[in-house]
Coordinates of N, CA, C and O in Angstrom, one line a residue:
M1 N 129.1 150.8 -139.2 CA 129.3 149.4 -138.7 C 130.4 149.3 -137.8 O 130.4 148.7 -136.7
K2 N 131.6 149.9 -138.2 CA 132.8 149.8 -137.4 C 132.7 150.5 -136.1 O 133.1 150.1 -135.0
Q3 N 131.9 151.6 -136.1 CA 131.7 152.4 -134.8 C 130.9 151.6 -133.9 O 131.1 151.6 -132.7
I4 N 129.8 150.8 -134.4 CA 129.0 150.1 -133.4 C 129.9 148.8 -132.9 O 129.9 148.6 -131.7
Q5 N 130.7 148.2 -133.8 CA 131.6 147.1 -133.3 C 132.5 147.6 -132.3 O 132.9 146.9 -131.2
S6 N 133.0 148.8 -132.5 CA 134.0 149.4 -131.5 C 133.3 149.7 -130.2 O 133.8 149.5 -129.1
Y7 N 132.1 150.2 -130.3 CA 131.4 150.5 -129.0 C 131.2 149.1 -128.2 O 131.3 149.1 -127.0
I8 N 130.7 148.2 -128.9 CA 130.5 146.8 -128.3 C 131.8 146.4 -127.6 O 131.8 145.9 -126.4
T9 N 132.9 146.5 -128.4 CA 134.1 146.0 -127.9 C 134.6 146.7 -126.7 O 134.9 146.2 -125.6
Q10 N 134.4 148.0 -126.7 CA 134.8 148.9 -125.7 C 134.0 148.6 -124.4 O 134.6 148.6 -123.2
H11 N 132.7 148.3 -124.4 CA 131.9 148.1 -123.4 C 131.4 146.7 -123.1 O 130.5 146.4 -122.3
E12 N 132.1 145.7 -123.8 CA 131.7 144.3 -123.7 C 131.7 143.8 -122.2 O 130.7 143.2 -121.8
T13 N 132.8 144.1 -121.5 CA 132.8 143.5 -120.1 C 131.6 143.9 -119.3 O 130.8 143.3 -118.6
R14 N 131.3 145.3 -119.3 CA 130.2 145.9 -118.6 C 128.9 145.3 -119.1 O 128.0 145.1 -118.3
M15 N 128.7 145.3 -120.4 CA 127.4 144.7 -121.0 C 127.2 143.3 -120.5 O 126.1 142.9 -120.3
M16 N 128.2 142.5 -120.6 CA 128.1 141.0 -120.2 C 127.7 140.9 -118.8 O 126.8 140.2 -118.4
N17 N 128.3 141.8 -117.9 CA 128.0 141.8 -116.4 C 126.7 142.1 -116.3 O 125.9 141.6 -115.4
E18 N 126.2 143.2 -116.9 CA 124.7 143.6 -116.9 C 123.8 142.5 -117.3 O 122.8 142.2 -116.6
L19 N 124.0 141.9 -118.4 CA 123.1 140.8 -118.9 C 123.2 139.7 -118.0 O 122.1 139.2 -117.5
F20 N 124.3 139.3 -117.5 CA 124.5 138.2 -116.5 C 123.6 138.5 -115.2 O 123.1 137.6 -114.5
S21 N 123.6 139.8 -114.8 CA 123.0 140.1 -113.6 C 121.5 139.8 -113.8 O 120.9 139.5 -112.7
L22 N 120.9 140.1 -114.9 CA 119.5 139.6 -115.2 C 119.2 138.2 -115.3 O 118.3 137.8 -114.7
I23 N 120.1 137.5 -115.9 CA 120.0 136.1 -116.2 C 120.0 135.3 -114.8 O 119.3 134.3 -114.6
R24 N 120.8 135.8 -113.9 CA 121.1 135.2 -112.6 C 119.8 135.3 -111.7 O 119.6 134.5 -110.7
I25 N 118.8 136.1 -112.0 CA 117.6 136.2 -111.3 C 116.6 135.3 -111.8 O 116.1 135.4 -112.9
P26 N 116.2 134.2 -111.1 CA 115.2 133.2 -111.5 C 113.8 133.6 -111.5 O 113.0 133.4 -110.6
S27 N 113.6 134.6 -112.4 CA 112.2 135.3 -112.6 C 111.2 134.4 -113.2 O 110.9 134.6 -114.3
I28 N 110.8 133.3 -112.4 CA 109.9 132.3 -113.0 C 108.5 132.7 -112.5 O 108.0 132.3 -111.4
S29 N 107.7 133.2 -113.5 CA 106.3 133.7 -113.1 C 105.3 132.6 -112.8 O 104.5 132.7 -112.1
A30 N 105.7 131.4 -113.3 CA 104.8 130.3 -113.1 C 104.9 129.7 -111.6 O 104.0 128.9 -111.2
L31 N 105.9 130.1 -110.9 CA 106.1 129.5 -109.6 C 105.9 130.6 -108.5 O 106.8 131.3 -108.5
P32 N 105.0 130.4 -107.7 CA 104.8 131.5 -106.6 C 105.9 131.8 -105.7 O 106.1 132.8 -105.2
E33 N 106.7 130.8 -105.6 CA 107.9 130.9 -104.7 C 109.0 131.8 -105.2 O 109.8 132.2 -104.6
H34 N 108.7 132.2 -106.5 CA 109.6 133.2 -107.2 C 109.1 134.7 -107.2 O 109.6 135.5 -107.9
K35 N 108.0 134.9 -106.4 CA 107.4 136.3 -106.4 C 108.6 137.4 -106.1 O 108.5 138.4 -106.8
E36 N 109.4 137.1 -105.1 CA 110.4 138.2 -104.7 C 111.4 138.2 -105.9 O 112.0 139.3 -106.2
D37 N 111.8 137.2 -106.6 CA 112.6 137.2 -107.7 C 112.0 138.0 -108.9 O 112.7 138.7 -109.6
M38 N 110.7 138.0 -109.1 CA 110.0 138.8 -110.0 C 110.2 140.2 -109.8 O 110.6 141.1 -110.6
Q39 N 110.0 140.7 -108.5 CA 110.3 142.1 -108.1 C 111.7 142.5 -108.3 O 112.0 143.6 -108.7
A40 N 112.6 141.6 -107.9 CA 114.0 141.9 -108.0 C 114.4 142.1 -109.5 O 115.2 143.0 -109.8
C41 N 113.9 141.3 -110.4 CA 114.2 141.4 -111.8 C 113.6 142.7 -112.3 O 114.3 143.4 -113.1
A42 N 112.5 143.1 -112.0 CA 111.8 144.3 -112.4 C 112.7 145.5 -112.0 O 113.0 146.4 -112.6
L43 N 113.2 145.5 -110.6 CA 113.9 146.6 -110.2 C 115.3 146.6 -110.9 O 115.9 147.7 -111.2
R44 N 115.9 145.5 -111.2 CA 117.1 145.5 -111.9 C 116.9 146.1 -113.3 O 117.8 146.8 -113.8
W45 N 115.8 145.8 -114.0 CA 115.5 146.3 -115.3 C 115.4 147.8 -115.2 O 115.9 148.6 -116.1
K46 N 114.7 148.3 -114.2 CA 114.5 149.7 -113.9 C 116.1 150.4 -113.9 O 116.3 151.5 -114.5
E47 N 116.9 149.8 -113.1 CA 118.3 150.3 -113.0 C 118.9 150.4 -114.4 O 119.6 151.4 -114.7
L48 N 118.8 149.4 -115.1 CA 119.4 149.2 -116.4 C 118.9 150.1 -117.4 O 119.7 150.8 -118.2
L49 N 117.6 150.4 -117.4 CA 117.0 151.5 -118.2 C 117.5 152.8 -117.8 O 117.9 153.7 -118.7
L50 N 117.6 153.2 -116.6 CA 118.2 154.4 -116.2 C 119.7 154.6 -116.6 O 120.0 155.7 -117.0
E51 N 120.4 153.6 -116.4 CA 121.9 153.6 -116.8 C 122.1 153.8 -118.3 O 123.0 154.4 -118.8
A52 N 121.1 153.2 -119.0 CA 121.1 153.4 -120.5 C 120.7 154.7 -121.0 O 121.0 155.1 -122.2
G53 N 120.0 155.5 -120.1 CA 119.8 156.9 -120.5 C 118.3 157.4 -120.7 O 118.0 158.4 -121.1
V54 N 117.4 156.4 -120.2 CA 116.0 156.9 -120.1 C 115.8 158.1 -119.3 O 116.6 158.3 -118.3
D55 N 114.8 158.9 -119.5 CA 114.6 160.1 -118.7 C 114.0 159.7 -117.4 O 114.1 160.3 -116.3
K56 N 113.1 158.6 -117.4 CA 112.6 158.1 -116.2 C 112.2 156.6 -116.4 O 112.0 156.2 -117.5
A57 N 112.2 155.9 -115.3 CA 111.9 154.5 -115.2 C 111.3 154.3 -113.9 O 111.6 154.8 -112.9
Q58 N 110.2 153.2 -113.9 CA 109.6 152.9 -112.8 C 109.0 151.4 -112.8 O 108.8 151.0 -114.0
V59 N 108.9 150.9 -111.7 CA 108.3 149.6 -111.6 C 106.9 149.9 -111.1 O 106.7 150.6 -110.1
M60 N 106.0 149.4 -111.9 CA 104.5 149.7 -111.7 C 103.8 148.4 -111.3 O 103.9 147.4 -112.0
A61 N 103.0 148.6 -110.2 CA 102.2 147.4 -109.8 C 101.1 147.0 -110.8 O 100.6 147.9 -111.6
T62 N 100.8 145.8 -110.8 CA 99.6 145.2 -111.6 C 98.9 144.4 -110.7 O 99.4 144.0 -109.5
S63 N 97.9 143.6 -111.1 CA 97.2 142.6 -110.2 C 98.1 141.3 -110.0 O 97.8 140.5 -109.3
G64 N 99.1 141.3 -110.9 CA 100.1 140.1 -110.8 C 101.5 140.7 -110.6 O 101.7 141.4 -109.7
N65 N 102.3 140.3 -111.5 CA 103.8 140.8 -111.4 C 103.9 142.1 -111.9 O 103.1 142.6 -112.8
P66 N 104.9 142.9 -111.5 CA 105.0 144.3 -111.9 C 105.4 144.5 -113.4 O 106.0 143.6 -113.9
V67 N 105.1 145.6 -113.9 CA 105.6 146.0 -115.2 C 106.7 147.1 -115.0 O 106.6 148.0 -114.1
V68 N 107.7 147.1 -115.8 CA 108.7 148.1 -115.8 C 108.4 149.1 -117.0 O 108.2 148.6 -118.1
Y69 N 108.3 150.3 -116.7 CA 108.2 151.3 -117.6 C 109.3 152.3 -117.7 O 109.7 152.7 -116.6
G70 N 109.8 152.6 -118.9 CA 110.8 153.6 -119.0 C 110.5 154.4 -120.3 O 109.9 154.0 -121.2
E71 N 111.1 155.6 -120.3 CA 110.9 156.5 -121.4 C 112.0 157.5 -121.7 O 112.7 158.0 -120.6
K72 N 112.3 157.9 -123.0 CA 113.2 158.9 -123.3 C 112.5 159.7 -124.3 O 112.1 159.3 -125.4
I73 N 112.2 160.9 -123.9 CA 111.5 161.9 -124.9 C 112.5 162.9 -125.5 O 113.0 163.7 -124.7
V74 N 112.9 162.7 -126.7 CA 113.9 163.5 -127.3 C 113.3 164.8 -127.9 O 113.8 165.8 -128.1
N75 N 111.9 164.7 -128.3 CA 111.3 165.7 -128.9 C 109.8 165.5 -128.8 O 109.3 164.4 -129.4
P76 N 108.9 166.2 -128.0 CA 107.5 166.0 -127.9 C 106.7 165.8 -129.3 O 105.8 165.1 -129.4
D77 N 107.4 166.4 -130.4 CA 106.7 166.3 -131.7 C 107.3 165.1 -132.5 O 106.7 164.9 -133.7
A78 N 108.3 164.5 -132.0 CA 108.8 163.3 -132.8 C 107.9 162.1 -132.7 O 107.1 162.0 -131.8
K79 N 108.1 161.1 -133.5 CA 107.3 159.9 -133.4 C 107.8 159.0 -132.3 O 109.0 159.2 -131.8
T80 N 107.0 158.3 -131.6 CA 107.3 157.5 -130.5 C 107.3 156.0 -130.9 O 106.4 155.4 -131.4
V81 N 108.4 155.3 -130.4 CA 108.5 153.8 -130.6 C 108.3 153.3 -129.1 O 108.9 153.6 -128.1
L82 N 107.4 152.3 -129.0 CA 107.1 151.6 -127.7 C 107.8 150.2 -127.8 O 107.5 149.4 -128.8
V83 N 108.8 149.8 -127.1 CA 109.4 148.6 -127.1 C 108.9 147.7 -126.0 O 108.8 148.0 -124.8
Y84 N 108.3 146.5 -126.5 CA 107.7 145.5 -125.6 C 108.6 144.4 -125.3 O 109.3 144.0 -126.3
A85 N 108.7 143.9 -124.1 CA 109.5 142.7 -123.9 C 108.9 142.1 -122.6 O 108.0 142.7 -121.9
H86 N 109.4 140.9 -122.3 CA 109.1 140.4 -120.9 C 110.3 139.9 -120.2 O 111.3 139.6 -120.8
Y87 N 110.3 139.9 -118.9 CA 111.4 139.5 -118.1 C 111.2 138.2 -117.3 O 112.1 137.7 -116.7
D88 N 110.1 137.6 -117.5 CA 109.9 136.3 -116.8 C 110.4 135.2 -117.8 O 110.5 135.3 -119.0
V89 N 110.6 134.1 -117.2 CA 111.3 132.9 -117.8 C 110.4 131.6 -117.5 O 109.8 131.6 -116.4
M90 N 110.6 130.6 -118.3 CA 110.0 129.3 -118.0 C 110.8 128.7 -116.8 O 111.9 128.9 -116.7
P91 N 110.2 127.7 -116.2 CA 110.9 126.9 -115.2 C 112.0 126.2 -115.9 O 111.9 125.7 -117.0
A92 N 113.1 125.8 -115.2 CA 114.2 125.2 -115.8 C 114.2 123.7 -115.6 O 115.0 123.0 -116.3
E93 N 113.2 123.2 -114.9 CA 113.2 121.8 -114.8 C 112.7 121.0 -116.1 O 112.1 121.5 -116.9
P94 N 113.3 119.8 -116.3 CA 114.2 119.0 -115.4 C 115.5 119.4 -115.4 O 116.2 119.5 -116.4
L95 N 116.1 119.7 -114.1 CA 117.5 120.2 -114.1 C 118.5 119.3 -114.5 O 119.6 119.7 -115.0
E96 N 118.3 117.9 -114.5 CA 119.2 117.0 -114.9 C 119.6 117.0 -116.4 O 120.6 116.6 -116.9
L97 N 118.7 117.8 -117.1 CA 118.9 117.9 -118.6 C 119.9 119.1 -118.9 O 120.3 119.2 -120.0
W98 N 120.2 119.9 -117.9 CA 121.1 121.0 -118.1 C 122.5 120.6 -117.9 O 122.8 119.8 -117.0
N99 N 123.5 121.1 -118.6 CA 124.9 120.8 -118.4 C 125.5 121.8 -117.4 O 126.6 121.5 -117.1
S100 N 124.8 122.7 -117.1 CA 125.2 123.7 -116.0 C 124.0 124.3 -115.3 O 122.9 124.1 -115.7
N101 N 124.3 125.1 -114.3 CA 123.2 125.7 -113.5 C 122.5 126.7 -114.4 O 123.0 127.5 -115.0
P102 N 121.1 126.5 -114.7 CA 120.4 127.3 -115.6 C 120.4 128.8 -115.3 O 120.1 129.6 -116.1
F103 N 120.7 129.2 -114.1 CA 120.7 130.6 -113.6 C 122.1 131.1 -113.3 O 122.2 132.1 -112.7
E104 N 123.1 130.4 -113.8 CA 124.4 130.8 -113.8 C 125.0 130.8 -115.2 O 125.4 129.7 -115.7
P105 N 125.0 132.0 -115.8 CA 125.3 132.0 -117.3 C 126.7 131.4 -117.5 O 127.6 131.6 -116.8
E106 N 126.9 130.6 -118.6 CA 128.1 130.1 -118.9 C 128.2 130.2 -120.5 O 127.3 129.9 -121.2
I107 N 129.4 130.5 -120.8 CA 129.8 130.8 -122.2 C 130.4 129.4 -122.8 O 131.5 129.1 -122.3
R108 N 129.9 128.8 -123.8 CA 130.4 127.7 -124.5 C 130.2 127.8 -125.9 O 129.2 128.2 -126.5
E109 N 131.3 127.7 -126.6 CA 131.3 127.8 -128.2 C 130.7 129.1 -128.6 O 129.9 129.1 -129.4
D110 N 131.1 130.2 -127.9 CA 130.7 131.6 -128.2 C 129.2 131.8 -128.0 O 128.6 132.7 -128.6
K111 N 128.5 130.9 -127.3 CA 127.1 131.1 -126.9 C 126.9 131.1 -125.4 O 127.6 130.5 -124.6
I112 N 125.9 131.9 -125.0 CA 125.6 132.0 -123.6 C 124.5 130.9 -123.3 O 123.4 130.9 -123.9
W113 N 124.8 130.1 -122.3 CA 124.0 129.0 -121.9 C 123.4 129.4 -120.6 O 124.0 129.5 -119.6
A114 N 122.1 129.6 -120.5 CA 121.4 130.0 -119.3 C 119.9 130.2 -119.7 O 119.6 130.6 -120.7
R115 N 119.0 130.1 -118.7 CA 117.6 130.3 -118.8 C 117.5 131.8 -119.0 O 117.9 132.5 -118.1
G116 N 116.8 132.2 -120.1 CA 116.5 133.7 -120.3 C 117.6 134.3 -121.1 O 117.5 135.5 -121.5
A117 N 118.7 133.7 -121.5 CA 119.7 134.2 -122.2 C 119.3 134.7 -123.6 O 119.8 135.7 -124.1
D118 N 118.2 134.1 -124.1 CA 117.6 134.6 -125.3 C 116.3 135.0 -125.1 O 115.9 136.2 -125.1
D119 N 115.3 134.2 -124.7 CA 113.9 134.5 -124.6 C 113.7 134.9 -123.1 O 113.5 134.0 -122.2
D120 N 113.5 136.0 -122.7 CA 113.5 137.2 -123.6 C 114.4 138.2 -123.0 O 114.6 139.3 -123.4
K121 N 115.2 137.8 -121.9 CA 116.1 138.8 -121.3 C 117.3 139.2 -122.3 O 117.5 140.4 -122.5
G122 N 117.7 138.2 -123.0 CA 118.8 138.6 -124.0 C 118.3 139.5 -125.0 O 118.9 140.5 -125.4
Q123 N 117.2 139.3 -125.7 CA 116.5 140.0 -126.7 C 116.3 141.4 -126.2 O 116.6 142.4 -126.9
S124 N 115.7 141.5 -125.1 CA 115.3 142.9 -124.5 C 116.5 143.7 -124.2 O 116.6 144.9 -124.4
F125 N 117.5 142.9 -123.8 CA 118.7 143.5 -123.4 C 119.5 144.1 -124.7 O 119.9 145.3 -124.6
I126 N 119.4 143.5 -125.8 CA 119.9 144.0 -127.0 C 119.3 145.2 -127.4 O 119.8 146.2 -127.9
Q127 N 117.9 145.3 -127.3 CA 117.1 146.5 -127.6 C 117.5 147.6 -126.7 O 117.7 148.8 -127.3
V128 N 117.8 147.4 -125.4 CA 118.1 148.5 -124.5 C 119.5 149.0 -124.9 O 119.8 150.2 -124.9
K129 N 120.4 148.1 -125.3 CA 121.8 148.5 -125.6 C 121.9 149.2 -126.9 O 122.7 150.1 -127.1
A130 N 121.0 148.8 -127.9 CA 120.8 149.6 -129.2 C 120.5 151.1 -128.8 O 121.0 152.1 -129.4
F131 N 119.4 151.2 -127.9 CA 118.9 152.5 -127.5 C 120.0 153.3 -126.9 O 120.3 154.4 -127.2
E132 N 120.8 152.6 -125.9 CA 122.0 153.2 -125.3 C 123.0 153.7 -126.3 O 123.5 154.9 -126.3
Y133 N 123.3 152.9 -127.3 CA 124.3 153.3 -128.4 C 123.8 154.6 -129.1 O 124.4 155.5 -129.4
L134 N 122.4 154.5 -129.6 CA 121.9 155.6 -130.3 C 122.0 156.9 -129.6 O 122.4 157.9 -130.0
L135 N 121.5 156.9 -128.3 CA 121.5 158.0 -127.4 C 123.0 158.6 -127.1 O 123.2 159.8 -127.3
S136 N 123.9 157.6 -126.9 CA 125.3 158.0 -126.6 C 126.0 158.6 -127.9 O 127.0 159.4 -127.6
H137 N 125.5 158.3 -129.0 CA 126.1 158.9 -130.2 C 125.1 160.0 -130.8 O 125.3 160.3 -132.0
Q138 N 124.3 160.5 -130.1 CA 123.3 161.5 -130.6 C 122.7 161.2 -132.0 O 122.5 161.9 -132.8
L139 N 122.2 159.9 -132.0 CA 121.6 159.4 -133.3 C 120.1 159.1 -133.0 O 119.4 158.8 -134.0
L140 N 119.7 159.3 -131.8 CA 118.3 159.0 -131.4 C 117.3 160.1 -132.0 O 117.6 161.2 -131.5
Q141 N 116.4 159.8 -132.8 CA 115.6 160.8 -133.5 C 114.1 160.6 -133.0 O 113.3 161.4 -133.3
N142 N 113.9 159.5 -132.4 CA 112.5 159.2 -131.9 C 112.4 159.1 -130.4 O 113.5 158.7 -129.8
N143 N 111.3 159.4 -129.9 CA 111.0 159.1 -128.5 C 110.9 157.6 -128.4 O 110.5 156.8 -129.3
V144 N 111.4 157.1 -127.3 CA 111.3 155.7 -127.0 C 110.7 155.5 -125.7 O 111.0 156.1 -124.6
K145 N 109.7 154.5 -125.6 CA 109.1 154.0 -124.5 C 109.4 152.5 -124.3 O 109.4 151.8 -125.3
F146 N 109.6 152.0 -123.1 CA 109.7 150.7 -122.8 C 108.7 150.1 -121.9 O 108.4 150.8 -120.9
I147 N 108.2 148.9 -122.2 CA 107.3 148.3 -121.3 C 107.7 146.8 -121.2 O 107.7 146.1 -122.3
F148 N 108.2 146.4 -120.0 CA 108.7 145.0 -119.8 C 107.7 144.4 -118.7 O 107.6 145.0 -117.5
E149 N 107.1 143.4 -119.1 CA 106.1 142.8 -118.3 C 106.7 141.4 -117.6 O 107.6 140.8 -118.3
G150 N 106.1 141.0 -116.6 CA 106.5 139.8 -116.0 C 105.7 138.5 -115.9 O 105.6 137.7 -115.0
E151 N 104.8 138.5 -116.9 CA 103.9 137.4 -117.0 C 103.6 136.7 -118.3 O 102.7 136.0 -118.6
E152 N 104.6 137.0 -119.2 CA 104.3 136.5 -120.6 C 104.3 135.0 -120.7 O 103.5 134.4 -121.4
E153 N 105.1 134.4 -119.8 CA 105.2 132.9 -119.9 C 104.0 132.2 -119.2 O 103.9 131.0 -119.3
I154 N 103.1 133.0 -118.7 CA 102.0 132.4 -118.1 C 100.7 133.1 -118.8 O 99.6 133.1 -118.2
G155 N 100.9 133.6 -120.0 CA 99.7 134.2 -120.7 C 99.4 135.6 -120.5 O 98.3 136.0 -120.9
S156 N 100.2 136.4 -119.8 CA 100.0 137.8 -119.6 C 98.8 138.2 -119.0 O 98.0 139.1 -119.5
P157 N 98.3 137.6 -118.0 CA 96.9 137.8 -117.3 C 96.7 139.3 -116.9 O 95.5 139.7 -116.9
S158 N 97.7 140.0 -116.6 CA 97.6 141.3 -116.0 C 97.8 142.4 -117.2 O 97.6 143.6 -116.8
L159 N 98.3 142.0 -118.3 CA 98.8 143.1 -119.2 C 97.7 143.8 -119.8 O 97.8 145.1 -119.9
E160 N 96.5 143.2 -120.2 CA 95.5 143.9 -120.8 C 94.9 145.1 -119.8 O 94.8 146.2 -120.3
E161 N 94.7 144.7 -118.6 CA 94.3 145.6 -117.6 C 95.1 146.8 -117.4 O 94.8 148.0 -117.5
F162 N 96.5 146.5 -117.4 CA 97.5 147.5 -117.2 C 97.5 148.4 -118.4 O 97.5 149.7 -118.3
C163 N 97.4 147.9 -119.6 CA 97.4 148.8 -120.9 C 96.2 149.7 -120.9 O 96.2 150.8 -121.3
K164 N 95.0 149.1 -120.5 CA 93.9 149.9 -120.5 C 94.0 151.0 -119.4 O 93.6 152.2 -119.7
E165 N 94.5 150.8 -118.2 CA 94.7 151.8 -117.3 C 95.7 152.9 -117.6 O 95.7 154.0 -117.1
H166 N 96.8 152.5 -118.4 CA 97.8 153.4 -118.7 C 97.9 153.6 -120.2 O 99.0 153.8 -120.7
K167 N 96.7 153.8 -120.9 CA 96.7 154.0 -122.2 C 97.4 155.2 -122.7 O 98.1 155.1 -123.7
E168 N 97.2 156.3 -122.0 CA 97.9 157.6 -122.5 C 99.5 157.5 -122.3 O 100.2 157.9 -123.1
L169 N 99.8 156.8 -121.2 CA 101.3 156.7 -121.0 C 102.0 155.8 -122.1 O 103.0 156.1 -122.4
L170 N 101.2 154.8 -122.5 CA 101.8 153.9 -123.5 C 101.6 154.3 -124.9 O 102.0 153.6 -125.9
K171 N 101.0 155.5 -125.2 CA 100.7 155.9 -126.5 C 101.9 156.0 -127.3 O 103.0 156.5 -126.8
A172 N 101.9 155.4 -128.6 CA 103.1 155.4 -129.3 C 102.7 155.3 -130.9 O 101.4 155.0 -131.1
D173 N 103.5 155.6 -131.8 CA 103.3 155.4 -133.1 C 103.5 154.1 -133.7 O 102.9 153.6 -134.7
V174 N 104.4 153.3 -133.0 CA 104.7 152.0 -133.5 C 105.2 151.2 -132.3 O 105.8 151.7 -131.3
I175 N 104.9 149.8 -132.2 CA 105.3 149.1 -131.2 C 106.3 148.0 -131.8 O 106.1 147.3 -132.9
L176 N 107.4 147.8 -131.0 CA 108.5 146.9 -131.4 C 108.3 145.8 -130.4 O 108.5 146.0 -129.2

């Protein structure tokens, strides 16, 4: 536990900057005027996955918003964990109910206040950082695949088709 806490403390500034870079992107899938933001967020996730240590990462087209896929194969015979998350967020309106800009993260009382800070950019970011930690400390014993979609907040209309088309790529022993 101390080793994990030390790692977090040592990398806290970098990690916060990375998380905030995601939160600042208004990836609102429900609003067509944010189509470019959806692409920008997918590309940022690809960069972060590569920086965390995946062997490959790519932004993949769907009939809607793109899917981000990444993988780290530590041993072809090892079990594979597929990590699912989404990078889209709900609209922030009504804006007058916010105490700050919803897409400019603010720390108040040791909590991050911003759209997506928890659901789901924050949660998926924690999963990627846990992967990064395990990999950097030679503790990763399973293959890991990531699939981050950009339509969960609107019912994931493209996900089923994407999964059918990429069934072999997404093959895993367990989904998180």
